[in-house]
mmCIF file of C-alpha atoms and ligand atoms in Angstrom:
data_model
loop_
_atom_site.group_PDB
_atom_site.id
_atom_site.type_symbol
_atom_site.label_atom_id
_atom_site.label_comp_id
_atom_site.label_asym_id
_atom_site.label_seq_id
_atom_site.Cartn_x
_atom_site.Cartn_y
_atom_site.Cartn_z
ATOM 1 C CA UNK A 24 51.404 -31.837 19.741
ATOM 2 C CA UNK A 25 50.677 -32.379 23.475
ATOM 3 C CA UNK A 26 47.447 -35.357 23.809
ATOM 4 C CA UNK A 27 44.833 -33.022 25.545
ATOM 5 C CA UNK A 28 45.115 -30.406 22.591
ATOM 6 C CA UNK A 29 41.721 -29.905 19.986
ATOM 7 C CA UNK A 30 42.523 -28.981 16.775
ATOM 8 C CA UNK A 31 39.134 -27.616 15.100
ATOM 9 C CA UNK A 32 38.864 -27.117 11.227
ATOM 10 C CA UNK A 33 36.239 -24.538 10.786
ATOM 11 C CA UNK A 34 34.353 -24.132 7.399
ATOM 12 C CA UNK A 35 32.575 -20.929 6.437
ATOM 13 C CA UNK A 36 30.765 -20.726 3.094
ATOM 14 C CA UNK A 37 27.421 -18.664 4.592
ATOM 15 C CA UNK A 38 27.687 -15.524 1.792
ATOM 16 C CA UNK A 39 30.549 -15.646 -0.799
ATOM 17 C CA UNK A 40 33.543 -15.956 1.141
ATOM 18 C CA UNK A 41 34.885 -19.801 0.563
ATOM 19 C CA UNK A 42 36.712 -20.042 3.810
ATOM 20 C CA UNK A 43 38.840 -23.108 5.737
ATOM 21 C CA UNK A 44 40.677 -22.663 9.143
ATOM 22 C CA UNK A 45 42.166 -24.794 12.085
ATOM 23 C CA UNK A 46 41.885 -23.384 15.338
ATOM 24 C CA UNK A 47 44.079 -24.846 18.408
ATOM 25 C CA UNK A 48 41.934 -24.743 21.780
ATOM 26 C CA UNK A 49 39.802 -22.003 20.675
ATOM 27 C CA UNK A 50 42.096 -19.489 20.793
ATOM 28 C CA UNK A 51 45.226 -20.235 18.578
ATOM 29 C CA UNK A 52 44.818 -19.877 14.887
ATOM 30 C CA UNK A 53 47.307 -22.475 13.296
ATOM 31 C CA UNK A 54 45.982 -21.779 9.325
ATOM 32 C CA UNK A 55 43.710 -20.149 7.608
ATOM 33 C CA UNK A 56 42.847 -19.796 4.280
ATOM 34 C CA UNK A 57 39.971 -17.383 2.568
ATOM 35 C CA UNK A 58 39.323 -17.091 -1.257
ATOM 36 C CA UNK A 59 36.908 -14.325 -1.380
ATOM 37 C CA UNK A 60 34.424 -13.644 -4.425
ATOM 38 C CA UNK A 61 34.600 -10.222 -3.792
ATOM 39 C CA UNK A 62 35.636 -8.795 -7.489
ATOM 40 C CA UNK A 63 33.014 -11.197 -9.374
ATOM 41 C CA UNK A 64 30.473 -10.183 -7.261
ATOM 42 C CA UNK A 65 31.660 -6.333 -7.863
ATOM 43 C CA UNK A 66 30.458 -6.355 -11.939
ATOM 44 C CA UNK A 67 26.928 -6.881 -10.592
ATOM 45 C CA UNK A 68 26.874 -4.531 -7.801
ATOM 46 C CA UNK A 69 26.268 -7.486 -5.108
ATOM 47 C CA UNK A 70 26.070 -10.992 -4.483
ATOM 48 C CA UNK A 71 24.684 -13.111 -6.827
ATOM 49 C CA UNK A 72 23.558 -16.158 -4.878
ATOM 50 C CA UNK A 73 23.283 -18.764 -7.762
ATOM 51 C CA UNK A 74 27.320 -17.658 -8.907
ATOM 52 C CA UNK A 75 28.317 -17.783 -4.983
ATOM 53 C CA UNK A 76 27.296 -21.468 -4.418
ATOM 54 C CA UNK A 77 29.238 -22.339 -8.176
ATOM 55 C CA UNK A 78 32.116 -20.798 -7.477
ATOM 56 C CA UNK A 79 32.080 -22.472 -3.335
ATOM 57 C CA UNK A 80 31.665 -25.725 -4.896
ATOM 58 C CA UNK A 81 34.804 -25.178 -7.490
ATOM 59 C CA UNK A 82 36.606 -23.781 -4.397
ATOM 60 C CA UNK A 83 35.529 -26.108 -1.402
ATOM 61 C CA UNK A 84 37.962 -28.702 -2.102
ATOM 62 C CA UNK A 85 41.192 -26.755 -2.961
ATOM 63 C CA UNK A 86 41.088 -24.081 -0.266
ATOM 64 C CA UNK A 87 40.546 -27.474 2.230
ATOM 65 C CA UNK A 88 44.050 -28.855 1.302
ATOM 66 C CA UNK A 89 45.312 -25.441 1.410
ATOM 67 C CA UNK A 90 44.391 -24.854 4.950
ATOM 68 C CA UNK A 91 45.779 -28.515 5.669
ATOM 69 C CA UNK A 92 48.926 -28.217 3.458
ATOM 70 C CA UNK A 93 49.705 -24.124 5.050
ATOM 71 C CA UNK A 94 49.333 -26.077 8.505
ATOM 72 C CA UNK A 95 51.553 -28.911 7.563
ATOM 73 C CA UNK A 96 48.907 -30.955 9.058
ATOM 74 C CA UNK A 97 46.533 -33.987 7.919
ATOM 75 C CA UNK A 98 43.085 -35.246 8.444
ATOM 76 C CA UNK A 99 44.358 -37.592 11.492
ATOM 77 C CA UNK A 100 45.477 -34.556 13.564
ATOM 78 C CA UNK A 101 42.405 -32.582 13.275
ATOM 79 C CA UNK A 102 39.781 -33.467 16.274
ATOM 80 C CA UNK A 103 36.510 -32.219 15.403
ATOM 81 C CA UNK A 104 35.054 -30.231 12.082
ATOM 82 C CA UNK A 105 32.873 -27.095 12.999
ATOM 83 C CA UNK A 106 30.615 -25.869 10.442
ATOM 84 C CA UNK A 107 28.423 -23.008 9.454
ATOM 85 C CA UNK A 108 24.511 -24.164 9.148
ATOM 86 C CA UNK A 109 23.252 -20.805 8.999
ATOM 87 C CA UNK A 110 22.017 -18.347 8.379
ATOM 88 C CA UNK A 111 23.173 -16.729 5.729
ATOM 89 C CA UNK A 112 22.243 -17.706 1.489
ATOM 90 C CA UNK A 113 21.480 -21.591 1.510
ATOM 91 C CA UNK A 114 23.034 -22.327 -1.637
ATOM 92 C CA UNK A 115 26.564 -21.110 -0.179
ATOM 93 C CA UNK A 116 25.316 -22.550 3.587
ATOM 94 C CA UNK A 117 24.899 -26.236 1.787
ATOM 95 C CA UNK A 118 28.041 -26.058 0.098
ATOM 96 C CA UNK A 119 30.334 -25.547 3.299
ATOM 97 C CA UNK A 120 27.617 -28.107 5.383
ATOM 98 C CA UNK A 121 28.284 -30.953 2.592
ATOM 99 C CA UNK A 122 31.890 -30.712 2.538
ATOM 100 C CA UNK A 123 32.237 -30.973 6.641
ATOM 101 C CA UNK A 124 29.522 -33.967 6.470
ATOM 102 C CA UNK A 125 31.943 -35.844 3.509
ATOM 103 C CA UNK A 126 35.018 -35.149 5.734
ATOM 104 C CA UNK A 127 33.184 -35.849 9.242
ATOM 105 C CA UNK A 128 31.746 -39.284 7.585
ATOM 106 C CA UNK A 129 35.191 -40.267 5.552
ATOM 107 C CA UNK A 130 37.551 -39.781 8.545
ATOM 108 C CA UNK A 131 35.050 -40.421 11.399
ATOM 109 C CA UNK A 132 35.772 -37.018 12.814
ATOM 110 C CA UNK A 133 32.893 -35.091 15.285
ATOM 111 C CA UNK A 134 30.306 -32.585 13.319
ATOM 112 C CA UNK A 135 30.074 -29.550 15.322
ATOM 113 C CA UNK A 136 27.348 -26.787 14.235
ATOM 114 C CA UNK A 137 28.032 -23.331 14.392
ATOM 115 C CA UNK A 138 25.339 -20.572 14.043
ATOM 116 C CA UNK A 139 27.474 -17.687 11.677
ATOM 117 C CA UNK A 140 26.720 -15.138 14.497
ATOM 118 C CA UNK A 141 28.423 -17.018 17.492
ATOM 119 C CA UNK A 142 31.299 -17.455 15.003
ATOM 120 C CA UNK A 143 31.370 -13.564 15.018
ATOM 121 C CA UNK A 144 31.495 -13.279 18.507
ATOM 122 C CA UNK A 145 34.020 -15.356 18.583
ATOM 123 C CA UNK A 146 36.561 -13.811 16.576
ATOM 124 C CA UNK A 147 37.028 -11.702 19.791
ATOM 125 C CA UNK A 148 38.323 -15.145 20.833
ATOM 126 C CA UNK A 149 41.413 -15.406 18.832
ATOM 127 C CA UNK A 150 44.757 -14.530 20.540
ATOM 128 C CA UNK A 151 42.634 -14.309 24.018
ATOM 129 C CA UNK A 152 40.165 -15.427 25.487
ATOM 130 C CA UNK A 153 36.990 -13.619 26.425
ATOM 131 C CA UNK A 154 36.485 -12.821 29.860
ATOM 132 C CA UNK A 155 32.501 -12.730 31.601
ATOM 133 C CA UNK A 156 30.074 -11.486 31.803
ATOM 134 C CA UNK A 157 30.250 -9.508 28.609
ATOM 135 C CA UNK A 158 28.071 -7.394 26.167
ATOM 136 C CA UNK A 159 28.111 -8.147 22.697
ATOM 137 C CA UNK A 160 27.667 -5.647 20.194
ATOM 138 C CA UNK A 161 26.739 -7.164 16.879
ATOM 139 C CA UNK A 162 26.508 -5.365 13.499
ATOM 140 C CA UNK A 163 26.208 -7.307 10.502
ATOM 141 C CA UNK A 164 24.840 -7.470 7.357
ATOM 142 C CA UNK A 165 21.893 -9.249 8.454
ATOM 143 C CA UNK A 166 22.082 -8.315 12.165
ATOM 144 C CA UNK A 167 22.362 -6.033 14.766
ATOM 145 C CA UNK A 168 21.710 -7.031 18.294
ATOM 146 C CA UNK A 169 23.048 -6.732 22.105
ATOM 147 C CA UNK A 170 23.821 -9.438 23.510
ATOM 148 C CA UNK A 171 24.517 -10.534 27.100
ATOM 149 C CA UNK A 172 26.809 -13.925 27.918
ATOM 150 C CA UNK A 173 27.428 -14.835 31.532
ATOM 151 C CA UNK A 174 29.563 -17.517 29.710
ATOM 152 C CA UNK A 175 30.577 -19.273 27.108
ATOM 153 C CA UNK A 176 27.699 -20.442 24.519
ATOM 154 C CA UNK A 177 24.975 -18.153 26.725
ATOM 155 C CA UNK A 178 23.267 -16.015 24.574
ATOM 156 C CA UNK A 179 20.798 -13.525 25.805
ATOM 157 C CA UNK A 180 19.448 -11.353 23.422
ATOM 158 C CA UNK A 181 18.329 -8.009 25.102
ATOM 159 C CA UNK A 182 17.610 -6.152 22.082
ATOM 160 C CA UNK A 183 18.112 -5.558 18.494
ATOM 161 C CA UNK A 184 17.113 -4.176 15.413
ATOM 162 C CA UNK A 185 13.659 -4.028 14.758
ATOM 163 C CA UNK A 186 13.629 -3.834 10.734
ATOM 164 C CA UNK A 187 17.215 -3.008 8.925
ATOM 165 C CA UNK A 188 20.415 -4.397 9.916
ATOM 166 C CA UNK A 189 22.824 -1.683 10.396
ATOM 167 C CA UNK A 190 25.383 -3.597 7.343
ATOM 168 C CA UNK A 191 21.927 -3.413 5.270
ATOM 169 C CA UNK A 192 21.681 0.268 5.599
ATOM 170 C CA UNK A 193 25.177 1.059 5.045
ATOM 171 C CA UNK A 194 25.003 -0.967 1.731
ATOM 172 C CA UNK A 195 21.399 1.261 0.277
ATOM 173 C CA UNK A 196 22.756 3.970 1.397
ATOM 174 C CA UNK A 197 25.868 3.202 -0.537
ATOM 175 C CA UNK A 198 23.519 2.701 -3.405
ATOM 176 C CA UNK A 199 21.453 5.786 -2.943
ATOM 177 C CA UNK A 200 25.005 7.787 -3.458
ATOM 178 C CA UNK A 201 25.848 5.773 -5.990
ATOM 179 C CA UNK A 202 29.068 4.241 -4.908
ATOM 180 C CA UNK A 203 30.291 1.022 -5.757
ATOM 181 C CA UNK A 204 29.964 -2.357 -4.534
ATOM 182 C CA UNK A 205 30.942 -3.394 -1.472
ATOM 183 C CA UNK A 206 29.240 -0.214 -0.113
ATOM 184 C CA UNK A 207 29.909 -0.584 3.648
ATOM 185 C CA UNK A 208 33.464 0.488 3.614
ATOM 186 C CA UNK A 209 33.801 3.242 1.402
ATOM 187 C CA UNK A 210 30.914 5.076 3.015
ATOM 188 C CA UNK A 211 32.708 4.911 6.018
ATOM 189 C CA UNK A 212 35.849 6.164 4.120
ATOM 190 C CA UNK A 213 33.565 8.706 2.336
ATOM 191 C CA UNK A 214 32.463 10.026 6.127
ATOM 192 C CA UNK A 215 35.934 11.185 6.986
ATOM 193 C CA UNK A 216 36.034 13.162 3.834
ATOM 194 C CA UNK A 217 33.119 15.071 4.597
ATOM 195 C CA UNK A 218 31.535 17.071 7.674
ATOM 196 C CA UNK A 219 27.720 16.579 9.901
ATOM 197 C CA UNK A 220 25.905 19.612 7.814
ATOM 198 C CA UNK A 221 22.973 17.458 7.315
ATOM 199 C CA UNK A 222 20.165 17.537 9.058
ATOM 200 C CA UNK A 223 19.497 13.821 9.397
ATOM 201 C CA UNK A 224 17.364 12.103 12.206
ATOM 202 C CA UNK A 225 19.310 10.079 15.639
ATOM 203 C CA UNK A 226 16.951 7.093 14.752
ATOM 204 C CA UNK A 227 14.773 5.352 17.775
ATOM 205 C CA UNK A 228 16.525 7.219 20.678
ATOM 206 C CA UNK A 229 13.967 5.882 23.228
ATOM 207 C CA UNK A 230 14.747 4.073 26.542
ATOM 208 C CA UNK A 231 14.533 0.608 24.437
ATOM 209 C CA UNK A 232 17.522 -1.441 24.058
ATOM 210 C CA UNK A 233 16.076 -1.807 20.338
ATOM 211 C CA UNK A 234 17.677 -0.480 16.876
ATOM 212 C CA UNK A 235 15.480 1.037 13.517
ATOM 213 C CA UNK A 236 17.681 2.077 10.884
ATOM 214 C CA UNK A 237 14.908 2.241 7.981
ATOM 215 C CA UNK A 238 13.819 5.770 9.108
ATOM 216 C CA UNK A 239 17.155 6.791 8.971
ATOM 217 C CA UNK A 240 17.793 4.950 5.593
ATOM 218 C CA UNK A 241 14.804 6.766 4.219
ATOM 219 C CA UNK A 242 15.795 10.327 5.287
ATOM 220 C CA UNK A 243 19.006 9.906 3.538
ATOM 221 C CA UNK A 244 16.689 8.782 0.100
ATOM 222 C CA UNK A 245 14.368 11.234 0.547
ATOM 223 C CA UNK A 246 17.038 14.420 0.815
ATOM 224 C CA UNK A 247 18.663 12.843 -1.929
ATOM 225 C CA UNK A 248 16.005 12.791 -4.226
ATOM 226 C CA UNK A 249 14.621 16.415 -2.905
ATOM 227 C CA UNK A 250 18.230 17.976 -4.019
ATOM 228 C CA UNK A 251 18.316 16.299 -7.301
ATOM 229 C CA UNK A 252 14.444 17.551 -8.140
ATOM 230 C CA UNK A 253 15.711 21.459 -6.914
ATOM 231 C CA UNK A 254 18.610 20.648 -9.365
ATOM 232 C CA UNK A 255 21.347 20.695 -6.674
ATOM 233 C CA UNK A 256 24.067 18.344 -6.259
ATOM 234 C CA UNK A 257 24.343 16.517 -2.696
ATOM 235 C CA UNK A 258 27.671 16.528 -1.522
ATOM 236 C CA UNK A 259 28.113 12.566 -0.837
ATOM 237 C CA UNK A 260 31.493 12.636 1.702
ATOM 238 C CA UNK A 261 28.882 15.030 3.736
ATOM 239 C CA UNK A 262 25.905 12.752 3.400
ATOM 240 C CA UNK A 263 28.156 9.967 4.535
ATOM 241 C CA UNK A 264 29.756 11.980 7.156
ATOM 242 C CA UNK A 265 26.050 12.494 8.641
ATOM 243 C CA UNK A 266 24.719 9.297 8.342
ATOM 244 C CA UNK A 267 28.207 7.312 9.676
ATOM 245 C CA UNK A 268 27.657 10.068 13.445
ATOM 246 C CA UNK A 269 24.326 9.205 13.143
ATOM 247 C CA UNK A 270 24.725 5.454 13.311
ATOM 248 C CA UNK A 271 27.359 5.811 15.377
ATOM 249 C CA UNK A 272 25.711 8.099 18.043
ATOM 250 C CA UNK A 273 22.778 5.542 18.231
ATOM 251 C CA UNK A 274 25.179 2.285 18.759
ATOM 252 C CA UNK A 275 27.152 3.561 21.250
ATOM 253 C CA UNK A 276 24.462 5.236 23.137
ATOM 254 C CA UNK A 277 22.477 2.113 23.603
ATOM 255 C CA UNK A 278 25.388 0.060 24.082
ATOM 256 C CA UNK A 279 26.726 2.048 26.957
ATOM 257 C CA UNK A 280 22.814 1.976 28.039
ATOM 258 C CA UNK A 281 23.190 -1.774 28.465
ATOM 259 C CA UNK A 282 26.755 -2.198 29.693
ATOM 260 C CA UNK A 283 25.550 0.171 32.615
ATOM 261 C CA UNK A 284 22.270 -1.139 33.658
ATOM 262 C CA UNK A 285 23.450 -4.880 32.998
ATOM 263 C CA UNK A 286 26.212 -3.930 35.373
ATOM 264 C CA UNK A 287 29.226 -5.637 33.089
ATOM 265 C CA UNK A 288 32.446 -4.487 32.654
ATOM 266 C CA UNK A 289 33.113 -6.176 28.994
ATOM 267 C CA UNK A 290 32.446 -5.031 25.779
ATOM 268 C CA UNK A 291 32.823 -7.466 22.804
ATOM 269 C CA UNK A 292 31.941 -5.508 19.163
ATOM 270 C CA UNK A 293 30.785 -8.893 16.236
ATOM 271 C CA UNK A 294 30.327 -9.187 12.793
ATOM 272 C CA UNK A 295 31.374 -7.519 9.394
ATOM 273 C CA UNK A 296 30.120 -3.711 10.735
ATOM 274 C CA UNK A 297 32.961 -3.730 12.996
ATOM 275 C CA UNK A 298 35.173 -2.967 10.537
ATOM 276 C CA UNK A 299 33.461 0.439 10.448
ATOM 277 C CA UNK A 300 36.287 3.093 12.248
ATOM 278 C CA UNK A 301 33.505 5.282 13.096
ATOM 279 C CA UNK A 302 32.497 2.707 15.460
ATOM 280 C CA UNK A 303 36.046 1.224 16.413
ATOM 281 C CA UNK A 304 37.125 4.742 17.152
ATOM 282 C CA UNK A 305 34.233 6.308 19.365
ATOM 283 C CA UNK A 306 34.306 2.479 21.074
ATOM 284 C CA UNK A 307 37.396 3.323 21.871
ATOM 285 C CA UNK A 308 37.234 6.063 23.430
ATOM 286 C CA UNK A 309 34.155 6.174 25.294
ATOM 287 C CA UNK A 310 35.337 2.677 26.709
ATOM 288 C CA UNK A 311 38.181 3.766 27.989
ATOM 289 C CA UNK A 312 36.567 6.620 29.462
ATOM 290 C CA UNK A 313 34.786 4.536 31.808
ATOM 291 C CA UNK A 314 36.507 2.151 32.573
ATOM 292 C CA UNK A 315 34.833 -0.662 30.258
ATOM 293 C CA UNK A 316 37.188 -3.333 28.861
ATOM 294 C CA UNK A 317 36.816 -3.193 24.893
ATOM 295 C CA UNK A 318 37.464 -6.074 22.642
ATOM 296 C CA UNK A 319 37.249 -6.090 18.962
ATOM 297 C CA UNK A 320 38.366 -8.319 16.803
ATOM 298 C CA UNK A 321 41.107 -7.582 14.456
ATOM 299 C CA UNK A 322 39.762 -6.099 10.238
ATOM 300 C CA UNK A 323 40.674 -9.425 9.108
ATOM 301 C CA UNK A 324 38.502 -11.454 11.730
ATOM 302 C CA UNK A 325 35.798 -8.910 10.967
ATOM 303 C CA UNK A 326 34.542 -10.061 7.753
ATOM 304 C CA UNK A 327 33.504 -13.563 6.977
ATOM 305 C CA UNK A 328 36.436 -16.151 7.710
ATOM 306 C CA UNK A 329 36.455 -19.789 9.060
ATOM 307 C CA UNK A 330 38.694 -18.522 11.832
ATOM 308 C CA UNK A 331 36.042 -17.158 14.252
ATOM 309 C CA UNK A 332 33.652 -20.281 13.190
ATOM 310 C CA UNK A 333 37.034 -22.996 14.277
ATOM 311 C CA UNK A 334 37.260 -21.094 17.355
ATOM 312 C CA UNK A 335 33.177 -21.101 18.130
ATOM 313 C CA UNK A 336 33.278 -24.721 17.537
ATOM 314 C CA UNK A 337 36.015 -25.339 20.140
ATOM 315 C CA UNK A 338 33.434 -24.286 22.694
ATOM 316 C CA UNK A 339 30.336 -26.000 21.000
ATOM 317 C CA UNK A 340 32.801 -29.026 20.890
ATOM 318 C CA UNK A 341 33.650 -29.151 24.574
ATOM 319 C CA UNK A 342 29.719 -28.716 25.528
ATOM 320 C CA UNK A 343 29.006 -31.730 23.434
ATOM 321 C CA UNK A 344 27.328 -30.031 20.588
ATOM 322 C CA UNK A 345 27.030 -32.349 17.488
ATOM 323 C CA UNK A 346 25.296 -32.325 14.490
ATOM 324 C CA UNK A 347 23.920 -36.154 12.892
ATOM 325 C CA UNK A 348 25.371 -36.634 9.167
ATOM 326 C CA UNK A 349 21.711 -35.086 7.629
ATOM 327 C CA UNK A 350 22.477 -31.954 8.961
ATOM 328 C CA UNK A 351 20.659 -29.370 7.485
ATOM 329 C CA UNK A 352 21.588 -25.937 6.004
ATOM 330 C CA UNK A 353 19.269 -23.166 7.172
ATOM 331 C CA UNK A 354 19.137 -19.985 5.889
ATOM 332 C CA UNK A 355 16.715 -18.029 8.792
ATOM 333 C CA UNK A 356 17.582 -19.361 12.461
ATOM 334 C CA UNK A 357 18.127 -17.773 15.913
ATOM 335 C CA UNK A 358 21.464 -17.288 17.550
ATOM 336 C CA UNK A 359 22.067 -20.313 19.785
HETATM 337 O O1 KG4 C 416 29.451 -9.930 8.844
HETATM 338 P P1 KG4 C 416 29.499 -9.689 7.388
HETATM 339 O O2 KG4 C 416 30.783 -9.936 6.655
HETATM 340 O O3 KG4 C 416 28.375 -10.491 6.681
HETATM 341 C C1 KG4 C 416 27.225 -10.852 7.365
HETATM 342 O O4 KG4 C 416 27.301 -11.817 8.152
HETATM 343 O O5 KG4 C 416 26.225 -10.131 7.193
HETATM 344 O O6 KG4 C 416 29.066 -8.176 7.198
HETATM 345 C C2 KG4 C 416 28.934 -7.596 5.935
HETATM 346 C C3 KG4 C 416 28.416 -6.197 6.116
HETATM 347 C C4 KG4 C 416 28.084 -5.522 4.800
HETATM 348 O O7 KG4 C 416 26.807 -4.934 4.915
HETATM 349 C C5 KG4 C 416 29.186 -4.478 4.654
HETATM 350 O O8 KG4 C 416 28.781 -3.347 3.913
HETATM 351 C C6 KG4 C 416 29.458 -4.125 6.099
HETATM 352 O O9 KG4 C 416 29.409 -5.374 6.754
HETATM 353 N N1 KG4 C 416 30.765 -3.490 6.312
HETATM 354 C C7 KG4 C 416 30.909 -2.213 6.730
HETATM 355 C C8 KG4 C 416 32.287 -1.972 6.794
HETATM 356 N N2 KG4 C 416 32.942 -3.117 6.424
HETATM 357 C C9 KG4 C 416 31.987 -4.038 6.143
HETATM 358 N N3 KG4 C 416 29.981 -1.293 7.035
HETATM 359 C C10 KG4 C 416 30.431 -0.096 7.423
HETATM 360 N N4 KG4 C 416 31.740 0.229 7.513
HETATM 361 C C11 KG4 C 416 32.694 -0.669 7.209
HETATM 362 N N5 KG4 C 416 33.985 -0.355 7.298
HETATM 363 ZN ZN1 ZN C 417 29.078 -12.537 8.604
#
């Protein structure tokens, strides 16, 4: 272990993904550990807040030695503890925010915040780092937004969505087709099964850099429901197949929009959405196209993992962020 080296343990507990990591210099994962609650969550057809913080506290504790135990590492060798204070569901924020206060308090070890979205971002961090000015394109559950970083820790929004997140509209319309729990990917599997035959609106295709997905969301309820009242059946790989191009067509339009009139040659894609292949594959392509250098993360930095938070915190670290021991948990806060 050479002197100048940070090691950053990164807790992420923001939805119901109980999740510990340690990051070397931002860049190099060393462990990682993520117990997801994925298959309770499943027999209710979402997240249940009040069972997500339960089963994070019965977790916290044993996925933390994991992490340690995988990295063959101890308490003494770790440098700072990054956590997630939001936003996400506060019972499942406070969790992960009491654990890294214990552990920053019992072994006198630097509190580093880190806003869940930055954490996205920077799982296009891990393996390599980013290179600026970029464009970030982030799709979430609870977000999707552009934006623009001269460097690290700038955020500049320049636009985003101005009611659904893209994530949100994948999961209702996941529920309008009646497919199970977690919605997001098998729509997108759906999509590939089926072909565009419906006639479904490009939503807000203005000269904004902004994003409305509840029009779109309610074209694909209110075709459903006018099939089932003429007593036809919808065919649901085509309805996905039209609403995936749709999305798609709108997110890369704007994007490209914004890489060109921001004048940037880097593209970063953030958040749980870019696991969609829709997106990953048209990205792609229409990057390399012209000549626009694409990152996005690998599937398993996509979803929520401590990973991208450890390597967030490396840079929050080295600008001196720090959080006092009554750091609070918030469930609503801006990207900073
Ligand atoms: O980033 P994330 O794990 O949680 C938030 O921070 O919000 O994103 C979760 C969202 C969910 O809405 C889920 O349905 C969506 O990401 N998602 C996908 C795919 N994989 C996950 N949506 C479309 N296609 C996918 N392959
Ligand atoms: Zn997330």
């Amino acid at each position: 272990m050479n002197k100048e080296d940070v090691f950053i343990l990164g807790i992420e507990s923001s939805c119901d993904e109980t999740s510990i990591s340690i990051v070397k210099n931002g860049v190099e994962e060393i462990s990682t550990v993520i117990l997801s609650q994925m298959d309770t969550h499943a027999n209710y057809g979402g997240v249940v807040p009040e069972i997500a913080s339960r089963m994070h506290v019965e977790n916290i504790t044993i996925v933390i030695e994991e992490c340690l135990n995988k990295a063959n590492m101890t308490m003494d060798d770790i440098t700072a503890i990054a956590v997630t204070y939001g936003p996400g569901l506060i019972g499942s924020l406070l969790i992960g925010v009491v654990a890294a206060q214990t552990l920053s308090y019992i072994y006198n070890k630097p509190l580093v915040p880190v806003h869940h979205i930055a954490g996205h971002i920077y799982a296009n961090n891990i393996g390599k780092e980013m290179q600026y000015p970029l464009i970030a394109l982030v799709v979430s559950g609870g977000h999707t937004e552009l934006i623009y970083m001269e460097d690290n820790y700038s955020f500049k929004k320049i636009g985003g969505t101005l009611d659904d997140a893209v994530g949100e509209a994948y999961d209702k319309v996941a529920r309008i087709i009646k497919v199970p729990y977690p919605g997001g990917p098998l729509v997108d599997k759906m999509s590939y099964e089926g072909n565009d035959v419906y006639d479904l609106p490009l939503p807000l295709d203005d000269d904004t850099y902004n994003f409305s997905f509840s029009g779109l969301k309610s074209a694909v309820i209110n075709l459903a429901h006018n099939e089932e009242q003429r007593g036809n059946e919808i065919n649901k790989n085509d309805l996905a197949c039209s609403f995936q191009k749709r999305v798609v067509d709108i997110l890369t339009k704007k994007t490209l929009k914004t890489i060109k009139e921001y004048n940037v040659s880097n593209l970063i894609v953030a958040g749980g959405v870019a696991a969609n292949s829709g997106i990953r594959n048209r990205l792609i392509e229409e990057c390399k196209n012209n000549n626009i250098n694409l990152t996005i993360p690998e599937l398993k930095y996509c979803t929520d993992n401590a990973t991208m938070i450890a390597a967030a915190g490396y840079y929050a670290y080295k600008l001196g962020r720090r959080a006092d021991i009554d750091l609070k948990a918030t469930a609503v806060t801006e990207l900073n």
